[in-house]
Every structure is written in structure tokens, then in C-alpha cells.
């Protein structure tokens, strides 16, 4: 019993010895890193500000009329990354869009497509049919001619617990947007087929614009990764 | 006239009182209590207050009732029966006569036979308690997602639903048309024909849409798979609209309910636009 009772004391002594020997060096290293990071952050500030200014201008241009995005090669790349899935469950026939966005209805329309008021948000009390969960996503406003609506909550991630997180990829998000955008034309006299077509085209443009709205200025960040070091 | 009810899950994220206030403004009085409202100590009082204003209620599974949401699984061997009994007693005092529950679920790689046995035992007990309180119980048809999830449901196929109907003939079914869009393939039409032929076994029918992969409760459109079946829906069975319309406002709610009502009565989309 006595020898067992000493085990906890032995551990505490060893642990204290370790702390005395290594903590000062660790604290010094930490202070050194923080000092260097502060110096780098001061140096980067003008470039961060320039990035932010360009992003602000980009967002303003999208809010004025986002259709200039449709001529970019990056938009073509986005289209390739968001191929519609087969919809065997749907009675609706998917009519493929023209390969060139510059031939789309929304591009040739006289009405600007204004995309603005983008906000990323979280809902900690979200729910499905069975369980509550935290969900993450974004809300954005779209205006085309006289049609204007806030597309509330495109979901990017649902967190049910530490072992159950669901991610929504670009196509998942675009499908959510397409469904929400069709409400834009709620109460209009447009034919259903026209609403479907416009909603489909707009969903790509809004989906891509939202990816741009999510861009943040690149900043110096300290991330120590032993695993990365080992593999290097 | 179509007997259309609106689930509280259609307008969640707010307190129950705020949702009922919005429903009242939208002219909606037939409401199914469900998951969705923010749990709030005022919940039970709000539900009772709006009953005085003429609201009628049905109840669904672990509906938000008090200051927290308390989920339960009918395949579990540790169900909190005192809590469930309190729920049933409260429903009875509110004049609720229809209570729908989800079929049980079990771990994705778990023992389905054991889960089904427990489910049947629990369900018989729940049925007895509900029956004693003057409430008709119904079990909802579920679905089987293609991608693995932490758990899977019972009553997720035509075969399992058919088996259930034979095993517990006293208990009704709740048909969720959107659930049939996930994993049933061409068998969903077979199931509908089977259930419509035995419509006295149906307590209610739940309406929404999804992407064929997840139970998203999305908006019903002309392309929603069950639209061609509208005219075949048994007329006397209550229909529960579950499509999400969170934050859309009362006038949107009113228009959307009217649109779906019109459709269910055999109208078409074009004349609603």
C-alpha cells in the first residue's frame, strides 16, 4: 500500500522537474514566434488592405451587375465543377444549358443581375425531421429587373455532433439556390418552363458570385504542423 | 374541400408563439405540432392560448413542447415512458386526437431484427397509452438513404411496410410522400397503390419534396414526383404540408398554402401564376 501511495507523489515530482526544465524554453520560443508574427503582420498590413479594397470593388461590381463574371474562364471552371446530377426521381426533364454562358437568357437580357448583401451565418437551433443540429451557410439578395428576393440560408455544413458532420458541395449549394431563386418569380405571369430556365441560369451565376463573396484577404497565419514537417 | 394542415416544422427557428402568430395572420388554423420551433418555457402556454383562438392541432413525434427538444427512438430499450405519458396526457387535455410517430431507427451496421422487435413492443405500449387517452396513433413510413448515416430506419421499404401492416393491424400508418423519393425507386408507385387501396389504415399523409438523397422538406413544384398522384389521394385523409418556408412571412405562407390546396384539388400550376 505504501509503495503504491508513493506513485502519485513520484509522478508529481517528475512532472514538476519536466516543467522546470522545459517550460522556460517553450515560453521563450512562444514569445519569439509572437514577436516575429507581429512584425510580419505590420509588414503585411498595406497588402492586406489592398486585397480588401479590391475585394470590396469586386463585390460592388457584382452588386451592380454580376453578368461580367460569365465571361471569365473561372466561371467556366465553376460550371464544370457543378454538373447537374441525374434526377431519376424527378418528372422534370433537364434541358442542358448552352455551353457558352454568353448565349444564356440572363446574359442577353436587358435587365441587370444584381447580387448583394451576402452574409455568412450560423443557426445553432436548426432541425431536420428527427434531430436538432447546428447549420452553417449564407444568405444573399438577388435582383433582376423588377424581381427581387433574399435567398435565405444556403446550407454549406450541418453539424449533428463530433462524429456526424455533413458537407454540402458546390452542386448541392447550387441546387438549393435554384430552388430558392424560383421564388423570385413568385406571383409572376411567366410560364413555368421560363421560370425553371431562368432559375437554372441564375443559380450558376449566384452560386459562383457567392464563392467570390466568401474570399477573404490572405493573411499571415502561424500554423505549426508536426505531421507536415515529418512528411516534408 | 381538401383537409390541409400546416406543420410547425414548416416555419421553424422561432418560438412557438411567434410561429402561431404568423400562422394566424396567414389564416392558417389547422396545425401539426412538430420539431422546428425554438424550445421555450412558453411553448405549452402558447399552444393552449391559440387553441382558445380556434386553432386545431395534431401532433408529430418528439414535437417541441417545453423548454427543450427531447427526441426519442421507438427501437430503444430505454424509453422514458413517464415523459412520453406526460406528453400523451397533455395532448388529451388539448383535445388532440391524432399522434404520428417515426418508425424506430438503429445503428447503420446494427441488428435490424432486434431493433424491429423492440419497436413493435414499444409501439404496442404507446398505442395502448394513446388509445386510453382517446388518441389515434400512426407510424410514419421512413426511407433508406443511399449513403451511410449513423443510423437507419425501420419501415424503409415496401416489404417492411407491408410486413408491418400485417403484424400490427390495429395501428395506422402515416404516409410521407417525400420519403418515398429516397431509395424506393420504381416501387413507390406499387406502395401508393397498395396503401390507397387500404386507406382506412392511413392516419395522415405528409407532403414535401427533396433531392432524392436527403429528407430536405423542400418546396413542392410541378416536377415533384407525386404530383401526378394528386387526384388519387384518399379524400378523407388529412394532408400535412411540411415544406420549409422559414422567414418567408405570412403572406408567402398564405399564398403557398392556397397554391398547394388548389393543386390538390386538381388545379394546375399555370393558373396559379
XYZ file of C-alpha atoms in Angstrom:
505
model
C 0.000 0.000 0.000
C 2.760 2.433 0.995
C 4.712 1.905 -2.242
C 1.507 2.386 -4.284
C 0.690 5.561 -2.381
C 4.099 6.946 -3.402
C 3.379 6.502 -7.128
C 1.266 9.649 -7.388
C 3.928 11.623 -5.498
C 6.679 10.220 -7.777
C 4.732 11.292 -10.860
C 4.154 14.790 -9.466
C 7.893 15.220 -8.786
C 8.855 14.058 -12.295
C 6.218 16.229 -13.864
C 7.423 19.252 -11.897
C 11.023 18.538 -12.905
C 9.948 18.403 -16.574
C 8.099 21.712 -16.223
C 11.079 23.431 -14.610
C 13.479 22.161 -17.255
C 11.433 22.768 -20.442
C 8.712 25.362 -19.811
C 11.058 28.391 -19.822
C 12.431 27.370 -23.215
C 8.916 26.798 -24.567
C 7.688 30.165 -23.276
C 10.676 31.863 -24.828
C 10.032 30.141 -28.155
C 6.370 31.181 -27.998
C 7.308 34.798 -27.256
C 9.799 34.774 -30.123
C 7.177 33.482 -32.568
C 4.592 36.009 -31.401
C 7.137 38.802 -31.806
C 8.037 37.721 -35.336
C 4.364 37.278 -36.217
C 3.598 40.798 -35.027
C 6.422 42.122 -37.176
C 5.138 40.223 -40.217
C 1.582 41.417 -39.566
C 2.762 45.003 -39.516
C 4.605 44.480 -42.791
C 1.652 42.748 -44.458
C -0.971 45.319 -43.444
C -0.739 47.514 -46.592
C -1.033 44.445 -48.825
C -3.958 43.093 -46.777
C -5.677 46.446 -47.112
C -5.066 46.469 -50.880
C -6.574 42.988 -51.162
C -9.599 44.121 -49.145
C -10.026 47.186 -51.361
C -10.001 45.021 -54.483
C -12.474 42.566 -52.921
C -14.751 45.485 -51.992
C -14.597 46.744 -55.574
C -15.292 43.221 -56.838
C -18.343 42.937 -54.573
C -19.566 46.365 -55.704
C -19.226 45.298 -59.348
C -21.210 42.112 -58.626
C -23.856 44.155 -56.817
C -24.158 46.494 -59.821
C -24.474 43.765 -62.459
C -22.854 40.365 -61.909
C -23.051 39.252 -65.534
C -19.463 40.280 -66.281
C -18.480 37.173 -64.317
C -19.982 34.982 -67.034
C -17.170 35.724 -69.476
C -14.421 34.587 -67.093
C -12.566 31.298 -67.551
C -13.020 30.798 -63.776
C -16.782 30.804 -64.329
C -16.367 28.071 -66.957
C -14.357 26.115 -64.423
C -17.133 26.582 -61.858
C -19.654 25.246 -64.391
C -17.544 22.140 -64.846
C -17.416 21.641 -61.076
C -21.187 21.868 -60.734
C -22.545 19.365 -63.227
C -26.214 18.613 -62.558
C -26.780 15.124 -61.196
C -29.185 12.760 -62.844
C -32.649 13.273 -61.414
C -34.259 9.902 -61.899
C -36.739 10.810 -59.175
C -37.974 13.948 -60.902
C -40.649 14.151 -63.561
C -38.923 17.231 -64.875
C -36.747 16.950 -67.912
C -33.409 18.714 -67.502
C -32.731 20.883 -70.523
C -28.964 21.397 -70.797
C -27.821 24.993 -70.799
C -25.931 26.409 -73.782
C -22.222 25.584 -73.317
C -21.436 29.269 -73.761
C -22.838 31.362 -70.887
C -22.679 34.367 -73.198
C -25.679 32.885 -75.058
C -27.777 32.482 -71.921
C -31.078 34.325 -71.496
C -29.899 36.230 -68.437
C -26.763 37.409 -70.259
C -28.624 38.733 -73.290
C -31.446 40.205 -71.173
C -31.727 43.968 -70.842
C -32.041 43.533 -67.061
C -29.000 43.612 -64.816
C -28.490 40.777 -62.333
C -27.618 42.421 -59.023
C -26.241 40.160 -56.308
C -25.611 41.773 -52.936
C -25.943 41.751 -49.134
C -24.055 38.470 -48.845
C -23.741 37.235 -45.280
C -22.340 34.046 -43.866
C -24.299 32.872 -40.865
C -24.875 30.021 -38.459
C -28.061 28.605 -36.993
C -27.477 26.773 -33.756
C -31.127 25.707 -33.393
C -31.598 24.231 -36.861
C -33.514 20.982 -37.257
C -34.419 18.171 -39.584
C -37.265 15.715 -39.286
C -35.658 13.935 -36.331
C -32.879 15.937 -34.709
C -31.722 19.440 -33.983
C -28.255 20.477 -35.149
C -26.047 23.467 -35.921
C -26.018 24.546 -39.541
C -23.737 26.912 -41.417
C -24.437 28.708 -44.657
C -25.071 32.048 -46.300
C -27.839 34.425 -47.233
C -27.738 36.671 -50.298
C -30.010 39.067 -52.131
C -30.727 38.792 -55.866
C -32.418 41.368 -58.060
C -33.214 41.037 -61.739
C -35.406 43.741 -63.248
C -38.485 44.008 -61.061
C -37.841 40.665 -59.380
C -36.037 40.841 -56.063
C -35.726 38.384 -53.189
C -33.452 37.402 -50.334
C -32.277 33.828 -50.724
C -32.326 32.794 -47.122
C -29.847 30.242 -45.932
C -27.998 28.161 -48.455
C -26.514 25.435 -46.288
C -22.832 24.554 -46.572
C -22.491 22.338 -43.490
C -24.597 20.644 -40.852
C -23.041 19.562 -37.578
C -25.025 16.974 -35.663
C -22.165 16.033 -33.343
C -18.435 15.432 -33.365
C -18.859 12.250 -35.421
C -21.604 13.434 -37.724
C -20.949 16.444 -39.934
C -22.468 16.764 -43.396
C -20.845 18.952 -46.015
C -22.713 20.368 -48.996
C -20.584 20.668 -52.125
C -20.859 23.298 -54.862
C -23.562 21.387 -56.751
C -25.541 20.771 -53.545
C -25.408 24.512 -52.867
C -26.359 25.384 -56.447
C -29.399 23.100 -56.267
C -30.521 24.838 -53.082
C -30.050 28.196 -54.802
C -32.023 27.078 -57.870
C -34.963 26.105 -55.682
C -34.807 29.381 -53.728
C -34.392 31.506 -56.867
C -37.617 30.160 -58.374
C -39.401 32.001 -55.515
C -38.005 35.204 -57.019
C -40.654 34.893 -59.724
C -43.430 34.034 -57.306
C -46.706 35.517 -58.454
C -45.337 36.495 -61.884
C -47.153 35.656 -65.092
C -44.152 33.865 -66.553
C -44.610 30.320 -67.835
C -43.294 27.609 -65.544
C -40.777 26.482 -68.173
C -39.352 30.026 -68.381
C -39.144 30.306 -64.579
C -37.314 26.965 -64.441
C -34.891 28.019 -67.143
C -34.131 31.432 -65.625
C -33.773 29.882 -62.168
C -31.301 27.355 -63.513
C -29.178 30.002 -65.247
C -29.297 32.355 -62.276
C -28.366 29.587 -59.837
C -24.998 29.186 -61.562
C -24.272 32.906 -61.582
C -25.382 33.401 -57.959
C -23.565 30.239 -56.855
C -20.316 31.454 -58.407
C -20.768 35.000 -57.062
C -21.242 33.581 -53.550
C -17.946 31.730 -53.842
C -16.301 35.103 -54.614
C -18.119 36.816 -51.742
C -16.546 34.242 -49.435
C -12.995 35.246 -50.409
C -11.002 36.920 -47.640
C -7.680 38.783 -47.855
C -4.745 36.429 -47.497
C -3.053 36.988 -44.149
C -0.023 35.698 -42.289
C -1.120 32.816 -40.097
C 1.031 30.671 -37.874
C 0.176 27.026 -38.068
C 2.623 24.535 -36.629
C 2.066 21.101 -38.072
C 4.465 18.367 -36.952
C 2.843 15.927 -39.400
C 3.597 18.239 -42.327
C 7.179 18.666 -41.139
C 7.709 14.941 -40.933
C 6.428 14.340 -44.448
C 8.498 17.209 -45.876
C -62.661 20.548 -49.548
C -59.068 19.422 -49.049
C -58.151 18.832 -45.428
C -54.745 20.570 -45.439
C -52.795 21.136 -42.214
C -49.503 23.003 -41.799
C -46.666 21.551 -39.728
C -44.820 23.807 -37.277
C -41.637 22.467 -38.909
C -42.605 24.489 -41.997
C -41.771 27.726 -40.192
C -39.205 26.807 -37.537
C -36.417 28.767 -35.904
C -38.788 30.986 -33.906
C -40.662 30.493 -30.650
C -43.914 28.529 -30.909
C -45.880 31.677 -30.050
C -44.265 33.639 -32.897
C -44.959 30.837 -35.368
C -48.602 30.512 -34.316
C -48.959 34.293 -34.530
C -47.639 34.158 -38.120
C -49.964 31.253 -38.975
C -52.908 33.187 -37.581
C -52.032 36.198 -39.742
C -51.798 33.863 -42.737
C -55.269 32.500 -41.975
C -53.981 29.050 -41.037
C -55.786 27.298 -38.168
C -55.056 23.605 -38.717
C -51.615 22.923 -37.293
C -49.446 19.877 -36.645
C -47.124 20.291 -33.633
C -43.623 19.145 -34.612
C -39.879 19.693 -34.333
C -38.812 23.135 -35.558
C -39.861 25.825 -33.073
C -37.174 27.058 -30.706
C -37.697 25.349 -27.348
C -39.145 27.901 -24.958
C -40.779 27.699 -21.484
C -43.776 29.498 -23.005
C -44.447 26.740 -25.588
C -47.277 24.863 -23.857
C -48.986 28.077 -22.815
C -48.786 29.495 -26.336
C -50.259 26.323 -27.855
C -53.127 26.385 -25.336
C -53.731 30.113 -25.886
C -54.066 29.741 -29.659
C -56.425 26.812 -29.170
C -58.732 29.320 -27.497
C -58.482 31.350 -30.702
C -59.811 28.420 -32.736
C -56.632 26.571 -33.656
C -56.872 22.803 -34.043
C -53.866 20.574 -33.515
C -52.470 17.224 -34.427
C -49.093 16.133 -33.011
C -45.988 14.611 -34.558
C -43.265 12.546 -32.887
C -40.980 14.499 -30.500
C -42.760 17.805 -31.121
C -41.340 20.782 -29.252
C -43.396 21.024 -26.135
C -41.397 22.666 -23.365
C -38.084 24.429 -22.956
C -36.121 21.703 -24.732
C -36.451 19.245 -27.575
C -36.486 15.651 -26.285
C -36.012 13.178 -29.142
C -36.860 9.504 -28.682
C -36.384 6.346 -30.699
C -39.040 3.655 -30.653
C -36.383 0.971 -31.194
C -34.671 1.969 -27.983
C -34.938 -0.283 -24.919
C -34.606 2.729 -22.594
C -37.555 4.907 -23.483
C -38.553 7.471 -20.875
C -42.156 6.325 -20.533
C -43.040 8.789 -17.796
C -42.094 11.658 -20.104
C -43.993 10.100 -23.015
C -47.026 9.517 -20.788
C -46.950 13.169 -19.705
C -46.898 14.153 -23.402
C -49.923 11.957 -24.111
C -51.862 13.308 -21.112
C -51.136 16.859 -22.205
C -52.238 16.123 -25.778
C -55.509 14.736 -24.423
C -56.186 17.871 -22.377
C -55.702 19.893 -25.544
C -58.223 17.831 -27.490
C -55.595 16.316 -29.780
C -56.847 13.053 -31.270
C -54.104 12.190 -33.794
C -50.462 11.474 -32.930
C -47.933 10.344 -35.529
C -44.501 8.914 -34.692
C -41.423 7.922 -36.673
C -40.614 4.266 -37.120
C -37.668 3.278 -34.922
C -34.052 3.518 -36.014
C -30.897 1.543 -35.240
C -27.132 1.816 -35.825
C -26.201 1.610 -39.531
C -24.459 -1.745 -39.020
C -26.694 -2.780 -36.089
C -29.111 -5.668 -35.541
C -32.281 -4.932 -37.529
C -34.225 -7.902 -36.170
C -33.631 -6.852 -32.568
C -34.484 -3.228 -33.398
C -37.747 -4.321 -35.035
C -38.736 -6.479 -32.030
C -38.185 -3.596 -29.633
C -40.015 -1.245 -31.981
C -43.091 -3.474 -32.083
C -43.099 -3.863 -28.284
C -42.734 -0.129 -27.701
C -45.318 0.666 -30.316
C -47.918 -1.636 -28.793
C -47.419 0.031 -25.433
C -47.594 3.501 -26.955
C -50.699 2.509 -28.892
C -52.356 1.341 -25.650
C -51.482 4.564 -23.819
C -52.719 6.716 -26.714
C -55.895 4.669 -27.162
C -56.633 5.039 -23.447
C -56.338 8.819 -23.840
C -58.620 8.895 -26.884
C -55.745 9.479 -29.310
C -55.234 7.580 -32.562
C -51.613 6.608 -33.128
C -49.953 6.339 -36.541
C -46.430 5.311 -37.585
C -44.659 7.112 -40.382
C -43.180 5.382 -43.416
C -39.460 6.154 -43.485
C -36.686 5.830 -46.084
C -33.317 4.297 -46.736
C -30.617 6.773 -47.797
C -28.063 5.626 -50.349
C -25.115 6.978 -48.389
C -24.266 5.610 -44.928
C -25.624 7.576 -41.992
C -25.075 6.987 -38.269
C -28.389 5.111 -38.215
C -31.028 3.620 -40.480
C -34.793 3.449 -40.136
C -37.280 0.635 -39.970
C -40.296 0.781 -42.325
C -37.934 1.929 -45.081
C -39.110 -0.351 -47.903
C -42.298 -1.669 -49.474
C -41.623 -5.099 -47.998
C -41.090 -3.827 -44.431
C -44.189 -1.617 -44.604
C -46.284 -4.486 -45.948
C -44.986 -6.710 -43.163
C -45.836 -4.091 -40.555
C -49.410 -3.745 -41.830
C -49.905 -7.472 -41.383
C -48.184 -7.657 -37.977
C -49.988 -4.824 -36.163
C -53.347 -4.418 -37.890
C -54.705 -2.123 -35.165
C -52.083 0.572 -35.716
C -52.356 3.109 -38.502
C -49.695 4.342 -40.908
C -48.606 7.854 -41.750
C -47.580 8.075 -45.373
C -44.778 10.547 -46.130
C -44.766 11.061 -49.881
C -41.363 12.783 -49.853
C -39.785 9.838 -48.013
C -40.817 7.602 -50.909
C -38.479 9.680 -53.073
C -35.455 8.314 -51.211
C -34.394 4.775 -52.009
C -37.746 3.322 -53.144
C -37.110 3.559 -56.898
C -39.961 2.283 -59.023
C -41.545 0.547 -56.039
C -43.002 3.785 -54.724
C -45.923 3.569 -57.134
C -46.583 -0.010 -56.027
C -46.643 1.148 -52.425
C -49.016 4.017 -53.154
C -51.455 1.704 -54.929
C -51.271 -0.700 -52.005
C -51.851 1.988 -49.349
C -54.581 3.846 -51.225
C -56.446 0.556 -51.562
C -56.328 0.290 -47.752
C -56.864 3.952 -46.945
C -58.614 3.109 -43.662
C -55.121 2.228 -42.420
C -53.857 5.773 -43.066
C -53.873 8.358 -40.276
C -52.480 11.199 -42.389
C -50.253 11.975 -45.373
C -47.159 14.196 -45.158
C -46.285 16.426 -48.116
C -42.975 17.980 -49.215
C -40.182 17.318 -51.718
C -36.451 16.562 -51.635
C -33.448 15.864 -53.849
C -33.844 12.081 -53.742
C -30.928 11.796 -51.321
C -31.917 13.587 -48.135
C -35.162 14.454 -46.385
C -34.867 18.164 -47.133
C -38.546 19.172 -46.793
C -38.178 21.310 -49.873
C -40.782 23.160 -51.849
C -43.378 21.246 -53.860
C -43.087 22.015 -57.581
C -44.820 20.730 -60.731
C -41.929 18.256 -61.029
C -42.404 16.789 -57.557
C -42.710 13.079 -58.161
C -46.106 12.534 -56.502
C -47.919 15.404 -58.254
C -49.427 13.037 -60.871
C -50.995 11.184 -57.918
C -52.834 14.239 -56.538
C -56.201 13.154 -57.839
C -55.751 9.684 -56.358
C -55.070 10.821 -52.773
C -57.822 9.462 -50.492
C -60.101 12.476 -49.952
C -60.890 11.909 -46.286
C -57.261 11.606 -45.110
C -55.726 14.770 -43.570
C -52.755 16.128 -45.535
C -49.867 17.786 -43.686
C -47.711 20.326 -45.534
C -44.089 20.113 -44.319
C -42.173 22.177 -46.917
C -39.806 24.682 -45.292
C -40.855 28.326 -45.589
C -38.833 29.732 -42.698
C -38.724 33.532 -42.545
C -40.818 33.951 -45.677
C -43.551 35.913 -43.921
C -47.278 35.362 -43.510
C -48.389 36.452 -46.972
C -45.982 33.957 -48.595
C -47.344 31.272 -46.261
C -50.901 32.083 -47.185
C -50.171 32.036 -50.929
C -48.172 28.827 -50.676
C -50.901 27.020 -48.730
C -53.503 28.235 -51.227
C -51.274 27.106 -54.128
C -50.909 23.600 -52.721
C -54.609 23.441 -51.854
C -55.504 24.434 -55.400
C -53.186 21.785 -56.768
C -54.528 19.063 -54.539
C -57.998 19.937 -55.690
C -56.951 19.164 -59.241
C -55.855 22.610 -60.404
C -52.650 23.213 -62.252
C -49.609 25.347 -61.693
C -50.065 27.645 -64.674
C -53.375 29.059 -63.470
C -51.789 29.898 -60.091
C -49.035 32.054 -61.531
